[in-house]
CSV table of C-alpha atoms and ligand atoms in Angstrom, one decimal:
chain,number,residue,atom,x,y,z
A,1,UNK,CA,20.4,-0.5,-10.8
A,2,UNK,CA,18.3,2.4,-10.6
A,3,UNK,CA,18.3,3.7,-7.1
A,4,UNK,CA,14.9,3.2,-5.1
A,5,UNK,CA,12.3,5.9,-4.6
A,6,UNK,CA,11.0,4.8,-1.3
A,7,UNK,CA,13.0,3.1,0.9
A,8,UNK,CA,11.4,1.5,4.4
A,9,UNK,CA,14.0,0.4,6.9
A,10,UNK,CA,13.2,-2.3,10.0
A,11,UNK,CA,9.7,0.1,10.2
A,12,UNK,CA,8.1,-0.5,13.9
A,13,UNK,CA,4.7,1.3,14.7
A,14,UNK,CA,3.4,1.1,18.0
A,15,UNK,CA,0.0,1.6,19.2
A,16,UNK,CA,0.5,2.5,23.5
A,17,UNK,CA,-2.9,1.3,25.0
A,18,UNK,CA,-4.1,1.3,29.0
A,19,UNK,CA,-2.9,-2.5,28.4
A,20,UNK,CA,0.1,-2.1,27.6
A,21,UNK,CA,2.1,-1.3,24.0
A,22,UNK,CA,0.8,-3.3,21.0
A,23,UNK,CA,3.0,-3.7,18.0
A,24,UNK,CA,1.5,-3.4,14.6
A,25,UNK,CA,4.9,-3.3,12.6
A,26,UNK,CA,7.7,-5.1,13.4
A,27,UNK,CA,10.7,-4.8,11.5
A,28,UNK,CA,9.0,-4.3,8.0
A,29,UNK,CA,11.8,-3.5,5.3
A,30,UNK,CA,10.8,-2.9,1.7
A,31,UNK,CA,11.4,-0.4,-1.2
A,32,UNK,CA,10.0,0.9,-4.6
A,33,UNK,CA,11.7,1.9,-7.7
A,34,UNK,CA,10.7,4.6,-9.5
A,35,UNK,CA,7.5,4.3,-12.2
A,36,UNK,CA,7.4,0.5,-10.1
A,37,UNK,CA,3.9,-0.6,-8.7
A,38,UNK,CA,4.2,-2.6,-5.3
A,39,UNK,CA,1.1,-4.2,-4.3
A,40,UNK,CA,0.5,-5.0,-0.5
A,41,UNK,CA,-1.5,-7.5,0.2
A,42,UNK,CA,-2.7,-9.7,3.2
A,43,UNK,CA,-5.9,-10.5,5.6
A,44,UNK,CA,-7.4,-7.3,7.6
A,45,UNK,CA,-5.4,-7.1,10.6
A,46,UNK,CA,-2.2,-7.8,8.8
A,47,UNK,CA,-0.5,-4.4,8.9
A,48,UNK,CA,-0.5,-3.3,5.4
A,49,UNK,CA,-3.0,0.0,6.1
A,50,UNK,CA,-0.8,0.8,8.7
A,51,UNK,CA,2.1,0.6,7.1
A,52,UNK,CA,0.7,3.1,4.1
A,53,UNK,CA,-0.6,5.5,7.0
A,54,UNK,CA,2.9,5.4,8.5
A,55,UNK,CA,4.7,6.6,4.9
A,56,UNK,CA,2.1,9.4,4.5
A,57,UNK,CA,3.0,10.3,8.2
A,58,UNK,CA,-0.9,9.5,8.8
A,59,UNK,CA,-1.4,7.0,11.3
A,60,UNK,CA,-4.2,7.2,13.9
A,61,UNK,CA,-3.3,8.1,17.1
A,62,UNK,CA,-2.0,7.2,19.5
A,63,UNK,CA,-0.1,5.0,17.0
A,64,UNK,CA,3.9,6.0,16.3
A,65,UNK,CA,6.5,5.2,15.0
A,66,UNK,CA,8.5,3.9,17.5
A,67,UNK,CA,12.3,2.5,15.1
A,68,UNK,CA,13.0,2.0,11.9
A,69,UNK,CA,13.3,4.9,8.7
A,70,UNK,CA,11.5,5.8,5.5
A,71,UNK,CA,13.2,7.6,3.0
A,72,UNK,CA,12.1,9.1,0.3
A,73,UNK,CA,14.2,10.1,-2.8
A,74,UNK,CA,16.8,9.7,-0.8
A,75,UNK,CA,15.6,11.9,2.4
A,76,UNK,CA,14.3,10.7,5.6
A,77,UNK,CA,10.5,11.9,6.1
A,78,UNK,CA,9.5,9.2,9.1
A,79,UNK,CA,10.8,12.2,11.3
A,80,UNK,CA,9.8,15.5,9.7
A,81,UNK,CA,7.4,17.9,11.8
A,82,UNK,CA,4.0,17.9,11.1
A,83,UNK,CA,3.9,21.2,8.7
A,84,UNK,CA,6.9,19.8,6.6
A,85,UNK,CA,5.2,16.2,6.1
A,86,UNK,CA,1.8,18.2,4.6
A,87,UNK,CA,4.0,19.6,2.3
A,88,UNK,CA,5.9,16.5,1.4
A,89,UNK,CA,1.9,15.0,1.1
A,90,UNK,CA,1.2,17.0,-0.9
A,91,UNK,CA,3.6,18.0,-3.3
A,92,UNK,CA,5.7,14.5,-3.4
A,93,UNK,CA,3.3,11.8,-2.4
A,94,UNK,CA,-0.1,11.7,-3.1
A,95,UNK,CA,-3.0,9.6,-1.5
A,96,UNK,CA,-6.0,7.6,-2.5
A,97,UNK,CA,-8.2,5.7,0.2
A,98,UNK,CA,-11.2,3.5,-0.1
A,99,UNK,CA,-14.3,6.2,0.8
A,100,UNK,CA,-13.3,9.0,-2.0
A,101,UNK,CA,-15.5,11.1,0.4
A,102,UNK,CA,-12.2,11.0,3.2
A,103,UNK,CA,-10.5,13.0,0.9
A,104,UNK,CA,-13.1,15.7,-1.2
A,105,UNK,CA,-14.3,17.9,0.8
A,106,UNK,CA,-18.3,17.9,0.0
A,107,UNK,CA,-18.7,21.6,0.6
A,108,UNK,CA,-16.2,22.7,-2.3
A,109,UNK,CA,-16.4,22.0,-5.4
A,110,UNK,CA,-13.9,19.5,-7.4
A,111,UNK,CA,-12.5,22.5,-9.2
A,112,UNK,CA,-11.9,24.3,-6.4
A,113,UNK,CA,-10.1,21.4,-4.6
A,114,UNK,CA,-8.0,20.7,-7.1
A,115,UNK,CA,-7.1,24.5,-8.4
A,116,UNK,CA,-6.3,25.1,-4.6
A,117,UNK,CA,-3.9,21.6,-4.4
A,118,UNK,CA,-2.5,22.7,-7.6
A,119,UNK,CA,-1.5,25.8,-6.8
A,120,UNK,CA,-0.4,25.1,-3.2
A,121,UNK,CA,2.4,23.1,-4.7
A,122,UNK,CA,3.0,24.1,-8.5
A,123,UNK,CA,4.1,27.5,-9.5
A,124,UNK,CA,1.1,28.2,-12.0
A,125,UNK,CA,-1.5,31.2,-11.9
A,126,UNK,CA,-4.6,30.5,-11.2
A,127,UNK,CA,-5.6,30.3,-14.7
A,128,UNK,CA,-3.1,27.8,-15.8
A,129,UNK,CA,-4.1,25.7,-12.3
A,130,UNK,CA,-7.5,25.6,-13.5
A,131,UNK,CA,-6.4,24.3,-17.3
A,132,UNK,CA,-4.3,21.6,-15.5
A,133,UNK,CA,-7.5,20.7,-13.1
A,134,UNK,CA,-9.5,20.0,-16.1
A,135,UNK,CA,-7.0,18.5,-18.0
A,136,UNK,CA,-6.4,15.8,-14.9
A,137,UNK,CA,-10.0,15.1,-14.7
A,138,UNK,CA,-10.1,15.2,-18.7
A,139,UNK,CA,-6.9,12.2,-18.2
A,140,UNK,CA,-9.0,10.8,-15.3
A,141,UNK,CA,-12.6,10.3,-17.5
A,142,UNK,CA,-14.5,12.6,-16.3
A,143,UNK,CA,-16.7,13.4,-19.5
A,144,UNK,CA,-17.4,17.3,-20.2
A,145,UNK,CA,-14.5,18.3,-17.7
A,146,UNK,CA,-15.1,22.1,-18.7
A,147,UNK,CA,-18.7,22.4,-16.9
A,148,UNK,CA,-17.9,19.2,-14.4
A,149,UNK,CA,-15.3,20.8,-12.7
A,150,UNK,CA,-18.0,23.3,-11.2
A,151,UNK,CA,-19.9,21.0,-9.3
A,152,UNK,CA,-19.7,19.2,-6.3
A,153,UNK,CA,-18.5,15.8,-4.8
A,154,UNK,CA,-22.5,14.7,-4.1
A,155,UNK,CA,-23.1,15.3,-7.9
A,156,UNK,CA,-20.8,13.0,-9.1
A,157,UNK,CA,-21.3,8.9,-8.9
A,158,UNK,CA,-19.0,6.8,-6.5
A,159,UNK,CA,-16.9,5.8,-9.4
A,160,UNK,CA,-16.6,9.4,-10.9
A,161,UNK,CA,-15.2,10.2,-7.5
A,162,UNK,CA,-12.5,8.0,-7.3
A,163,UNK,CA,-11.5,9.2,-10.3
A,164,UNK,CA,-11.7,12.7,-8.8
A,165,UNK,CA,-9.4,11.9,-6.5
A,166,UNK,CA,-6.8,10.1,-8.0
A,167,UNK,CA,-7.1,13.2,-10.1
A,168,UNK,CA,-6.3,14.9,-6.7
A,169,UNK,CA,-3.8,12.7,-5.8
A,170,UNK,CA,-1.7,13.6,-8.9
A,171,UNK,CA,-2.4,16.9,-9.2
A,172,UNK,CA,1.1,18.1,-7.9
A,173,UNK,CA,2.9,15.7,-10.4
A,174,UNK,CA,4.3,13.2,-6.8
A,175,UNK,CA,6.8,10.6,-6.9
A,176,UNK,CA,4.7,8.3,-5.0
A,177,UNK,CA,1.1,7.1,-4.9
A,178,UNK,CA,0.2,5.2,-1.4
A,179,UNK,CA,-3.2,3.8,-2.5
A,180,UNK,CA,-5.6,1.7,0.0
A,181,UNK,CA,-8.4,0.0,-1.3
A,182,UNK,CA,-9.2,2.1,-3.6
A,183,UNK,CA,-11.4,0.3,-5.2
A,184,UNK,CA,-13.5,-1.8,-2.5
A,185,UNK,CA,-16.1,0.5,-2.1
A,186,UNK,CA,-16.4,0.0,-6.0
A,187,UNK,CA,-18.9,-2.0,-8.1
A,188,UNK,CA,-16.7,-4.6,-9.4
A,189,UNK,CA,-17.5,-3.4,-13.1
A,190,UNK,CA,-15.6,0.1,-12.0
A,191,UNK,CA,-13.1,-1.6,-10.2
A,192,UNK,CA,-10.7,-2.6,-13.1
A,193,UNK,CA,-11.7,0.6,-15.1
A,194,UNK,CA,-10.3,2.7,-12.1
A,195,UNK,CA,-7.1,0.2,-11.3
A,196,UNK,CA,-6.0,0.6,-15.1
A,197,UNK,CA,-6.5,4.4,-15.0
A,198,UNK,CA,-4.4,4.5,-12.2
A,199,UNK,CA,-1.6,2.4,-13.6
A,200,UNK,CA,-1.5,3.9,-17.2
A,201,UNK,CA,-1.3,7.5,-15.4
A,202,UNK,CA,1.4,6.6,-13.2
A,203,UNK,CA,3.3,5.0,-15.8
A,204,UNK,CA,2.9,8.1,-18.1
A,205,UNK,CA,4.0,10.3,-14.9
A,206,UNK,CA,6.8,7.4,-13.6
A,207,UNK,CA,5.7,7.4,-10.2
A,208,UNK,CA,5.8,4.5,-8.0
A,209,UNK,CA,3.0,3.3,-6.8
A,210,UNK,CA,2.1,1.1,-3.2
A,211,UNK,CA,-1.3,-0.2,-3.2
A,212,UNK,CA,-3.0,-2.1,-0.7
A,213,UNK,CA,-5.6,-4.6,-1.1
A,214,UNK,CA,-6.8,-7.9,0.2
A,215,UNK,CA,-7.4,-8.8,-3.2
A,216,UNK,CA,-4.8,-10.9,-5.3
A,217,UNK,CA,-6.8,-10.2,-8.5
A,218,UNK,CA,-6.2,-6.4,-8.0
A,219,UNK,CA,-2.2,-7.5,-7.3
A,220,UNK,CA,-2.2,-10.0,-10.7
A,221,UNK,CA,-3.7,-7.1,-12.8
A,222,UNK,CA,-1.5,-4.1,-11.5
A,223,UNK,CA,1.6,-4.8,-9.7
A,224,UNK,CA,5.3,-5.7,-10.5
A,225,UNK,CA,5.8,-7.0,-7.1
A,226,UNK,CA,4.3,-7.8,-3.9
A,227,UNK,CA,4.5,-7.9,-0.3
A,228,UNK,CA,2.5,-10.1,1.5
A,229,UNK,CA,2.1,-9.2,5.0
A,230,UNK,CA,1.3,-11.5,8.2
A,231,UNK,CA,0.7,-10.6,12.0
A,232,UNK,CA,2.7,-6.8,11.5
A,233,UNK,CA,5.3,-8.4,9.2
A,234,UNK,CA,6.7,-9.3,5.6
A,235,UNK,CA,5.8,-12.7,5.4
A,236,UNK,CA,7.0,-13.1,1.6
A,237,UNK,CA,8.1,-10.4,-1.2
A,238,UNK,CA,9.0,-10.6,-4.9
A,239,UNK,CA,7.8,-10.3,-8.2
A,240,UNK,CA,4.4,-10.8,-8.5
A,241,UNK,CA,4.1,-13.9,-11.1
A,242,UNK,CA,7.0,-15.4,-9.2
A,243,UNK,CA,5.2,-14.9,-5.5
A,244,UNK,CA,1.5,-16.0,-7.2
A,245,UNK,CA,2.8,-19.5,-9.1
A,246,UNK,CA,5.8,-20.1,-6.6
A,247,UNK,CA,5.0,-19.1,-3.2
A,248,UNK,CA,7.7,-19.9,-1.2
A,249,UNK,CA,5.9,-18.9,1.9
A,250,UNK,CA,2.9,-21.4,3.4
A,251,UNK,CA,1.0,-18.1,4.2
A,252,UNK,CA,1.3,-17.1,0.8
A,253,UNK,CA,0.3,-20.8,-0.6
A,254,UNK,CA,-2.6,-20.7,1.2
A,255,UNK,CA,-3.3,-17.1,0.1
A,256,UNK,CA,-3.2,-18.1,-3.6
A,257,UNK,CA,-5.4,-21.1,-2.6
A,258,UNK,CA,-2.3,-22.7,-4.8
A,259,UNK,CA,0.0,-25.9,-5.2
A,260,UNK,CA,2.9,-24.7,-3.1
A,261,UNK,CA,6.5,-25.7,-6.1
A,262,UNK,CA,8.7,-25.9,-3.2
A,263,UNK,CA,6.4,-28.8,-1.8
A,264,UNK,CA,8.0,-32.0,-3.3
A,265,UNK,CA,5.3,-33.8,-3.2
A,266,UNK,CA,3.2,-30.8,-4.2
A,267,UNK,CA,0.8,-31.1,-1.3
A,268,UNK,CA,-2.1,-29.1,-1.7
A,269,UNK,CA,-2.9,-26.5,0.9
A,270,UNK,CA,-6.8,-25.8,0.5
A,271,UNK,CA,-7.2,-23.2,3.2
A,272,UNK,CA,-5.6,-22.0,6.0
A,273,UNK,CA,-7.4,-22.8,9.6
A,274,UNK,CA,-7.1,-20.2,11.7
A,275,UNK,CA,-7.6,-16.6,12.0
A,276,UNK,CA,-4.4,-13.6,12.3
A,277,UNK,CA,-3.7,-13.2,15.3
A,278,UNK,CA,-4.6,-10.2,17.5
A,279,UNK,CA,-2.1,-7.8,18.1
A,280,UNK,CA,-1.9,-8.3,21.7
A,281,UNK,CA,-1.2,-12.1,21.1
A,282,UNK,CA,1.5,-12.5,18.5
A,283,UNK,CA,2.9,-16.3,18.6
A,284,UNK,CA,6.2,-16.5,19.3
A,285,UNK,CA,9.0,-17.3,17.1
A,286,UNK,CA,6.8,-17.3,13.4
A,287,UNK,CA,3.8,-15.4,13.6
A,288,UNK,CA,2.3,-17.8,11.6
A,289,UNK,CA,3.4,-21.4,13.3
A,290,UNK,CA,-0.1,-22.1,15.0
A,291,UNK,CA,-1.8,-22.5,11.5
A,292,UNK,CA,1.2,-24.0,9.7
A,293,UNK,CA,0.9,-27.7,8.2
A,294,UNK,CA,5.0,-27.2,7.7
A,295,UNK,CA,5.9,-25.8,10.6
A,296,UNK,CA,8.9,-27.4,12.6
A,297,UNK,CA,9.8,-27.3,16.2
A,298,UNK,CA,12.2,-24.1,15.7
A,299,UNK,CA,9.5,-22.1,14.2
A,300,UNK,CA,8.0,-22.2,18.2
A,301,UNK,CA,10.9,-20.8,19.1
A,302,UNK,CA,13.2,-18.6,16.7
A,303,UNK,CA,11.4,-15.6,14.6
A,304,UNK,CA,12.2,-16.1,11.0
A,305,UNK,CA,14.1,-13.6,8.9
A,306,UNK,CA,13.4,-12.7,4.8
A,307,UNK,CA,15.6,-15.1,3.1
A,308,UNK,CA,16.3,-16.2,-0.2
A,309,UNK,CA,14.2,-18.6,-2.2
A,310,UNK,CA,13.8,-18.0,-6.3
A,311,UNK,CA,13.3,-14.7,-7.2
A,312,UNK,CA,11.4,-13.8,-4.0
A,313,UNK,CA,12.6,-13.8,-0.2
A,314,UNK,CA,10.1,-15.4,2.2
A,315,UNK,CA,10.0,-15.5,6.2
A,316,UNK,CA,10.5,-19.0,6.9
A,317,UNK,CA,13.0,-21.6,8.1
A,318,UNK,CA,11.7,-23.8,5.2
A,319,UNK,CA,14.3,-21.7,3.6
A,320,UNK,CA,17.0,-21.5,5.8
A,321,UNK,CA,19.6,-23.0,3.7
A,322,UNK,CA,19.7,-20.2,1.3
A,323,UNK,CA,20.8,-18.1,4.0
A,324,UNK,CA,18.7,-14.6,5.8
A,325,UNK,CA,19.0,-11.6,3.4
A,326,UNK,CA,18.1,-8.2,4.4
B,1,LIG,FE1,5.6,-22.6,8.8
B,1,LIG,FE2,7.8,-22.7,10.2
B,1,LIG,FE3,7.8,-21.5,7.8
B,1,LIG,FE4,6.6,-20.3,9.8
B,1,LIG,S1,8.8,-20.7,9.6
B,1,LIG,S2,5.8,-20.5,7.8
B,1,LIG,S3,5.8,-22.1,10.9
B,1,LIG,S4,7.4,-23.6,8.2
């Protein structure tokens, strides 16, 4: 078994108000192999922007990481000081969020921002950084890269500037891509365009991929796996055909909108009542046993860990004869 790129270990982030400390991860465990797309998915509030901020050692403040590890290739990055963790930004893992304006800096133009990320982490002149900037926008579909890479970020469309920056984000050849939404702000006819771009070029390069969206369409397109994420935790994870037409977690039915296969009597769950829960009222025991049609008196009570069902490991006690796996 190849050995996993990133590796996220019983992650907690914690967000200290005047209130008190509110938990927006608790105990999130997952990893990526390399060249593998992981999709994160869930509704807004769930914790899956959070948890990208926390691998790219970008969380707002005053969130923290207050337990847990994140490894990367091996080495632990969830405690390197701030200068080191530009560098591993940079050089090893590369961002894409859902305004491309966040990351181009509208006063330079693309060139510029990408000859100056090349050569902050890649040992080529400046000539040869400038070849490879044209050549990643060339990869990226920018038409007429040679005179495009002179101008600037207002010049280009919305969907030319994603492209920009994923051109940015892979400018230092990284291991990892940690992409939000990086298509929401997107007309929905760009939106596949730039998802397959992404995919094809992180194939060619074999990095891993994490990308976070609320949208399952994105996930059934792109991703070898997924995580679904409820209240700050993994609610389900698994491959992605096994998680969409066998959901073993009733989040993750309702999610789908799909006949839940574990349901005997296939009982259809339409929608889910309910919203997520705010962060400063968490349920006890399941996160998720206030708007559960399934849920039993011990899912008041007793927190659920990821255990086995299928192919995929779900948070629930509907599962509890196959026993908790890490
Ligand atoms: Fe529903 Fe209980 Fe499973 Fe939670 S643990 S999802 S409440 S059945």
């Amino acid at each position: 078994m190849t050995a996993p790129l990133l590796e996220v270990q019983g992650l907690r982030v914690e967000f200290p108000t005047r209130h008190g400390t509110l938990l927006a991860l608790d105990n999130v465990s997952f990893d990526i192999a390399p060249g593998e797309v992981l999709g994160v998915v869930g509704e807004s509030g769930a914790g899956k922007s959070v948890t990208g901020a926390a691998i790219i050692g970008l969380l707002d403040p005053p969130g923290r990481i207050a337990g847990g590890e994140i490894r990367l290739a091996g080495r632990r990055i969830d405690n390197l000081p701030p200068e080191q963790m530009r560098q591993v930004r940079g050089r090893e893992v590369g961002a894409i969020f859902q305004d491309p304006l966040t990351s181009l800096n509208p006063l330079y133009t693309v060139g510029r921002q990408l000859i100056e990320t090349i050569e902050a982490h890649l040992p080529l002149s400046r000539s040869e950084a400038r070849e490879r900037a044209i050549d990643l926008l060339r990869q990226t579909g920018i038409p007429a890269p040679e005179a495009r890479i002179d101008q600037y970020p207002h010049q280009f469309s919305g969907g030319m500037r994603q492209r920009v920056v994923i051109a940015l984000a892979l400018a230092a050849n990284p291991k990892l891509i940690v992409a939000d939404e990086p298509t929401t702000a997107l007309d929905v006819s760009i939106q596949a365009q730039i998802i397959g771009l992404l995919k094809t070029l992180c194939k060619e390069q074999g990095a891993a991929v994490m990308l976070v969206t609320h949208d399952m369409g994105v996930i059934a397109e792109t991703c070898d796996r997924v995580a679904v994420m409820y209240a700050g935790r993994v609610a389900e994870i698994g491959p992605v055909q096994s998680v969409i037409h066998q959901p073993a977690h009733p989040y993750t039915a309702g999610l789908m909108g799909a006949i839940p296969a574990m349901d005997e009597d296939r009982e259809r769950l339409l929608q889910i009542d309910g919203a997520m829960p705010r962060l400063n009222a968490i349920p006890s025991g399941c996160a998720f046993h206030p708007r559960c049609e399934r849920a039993m008196p011990q899912c008041h009570e007793q927190r659920p860990e990821l255990m086995l069902s299928g192919n995929s490991r779900a948070a629930c006690w509907l599962h509890a004869e196959a026993g908790v796996q890490r």
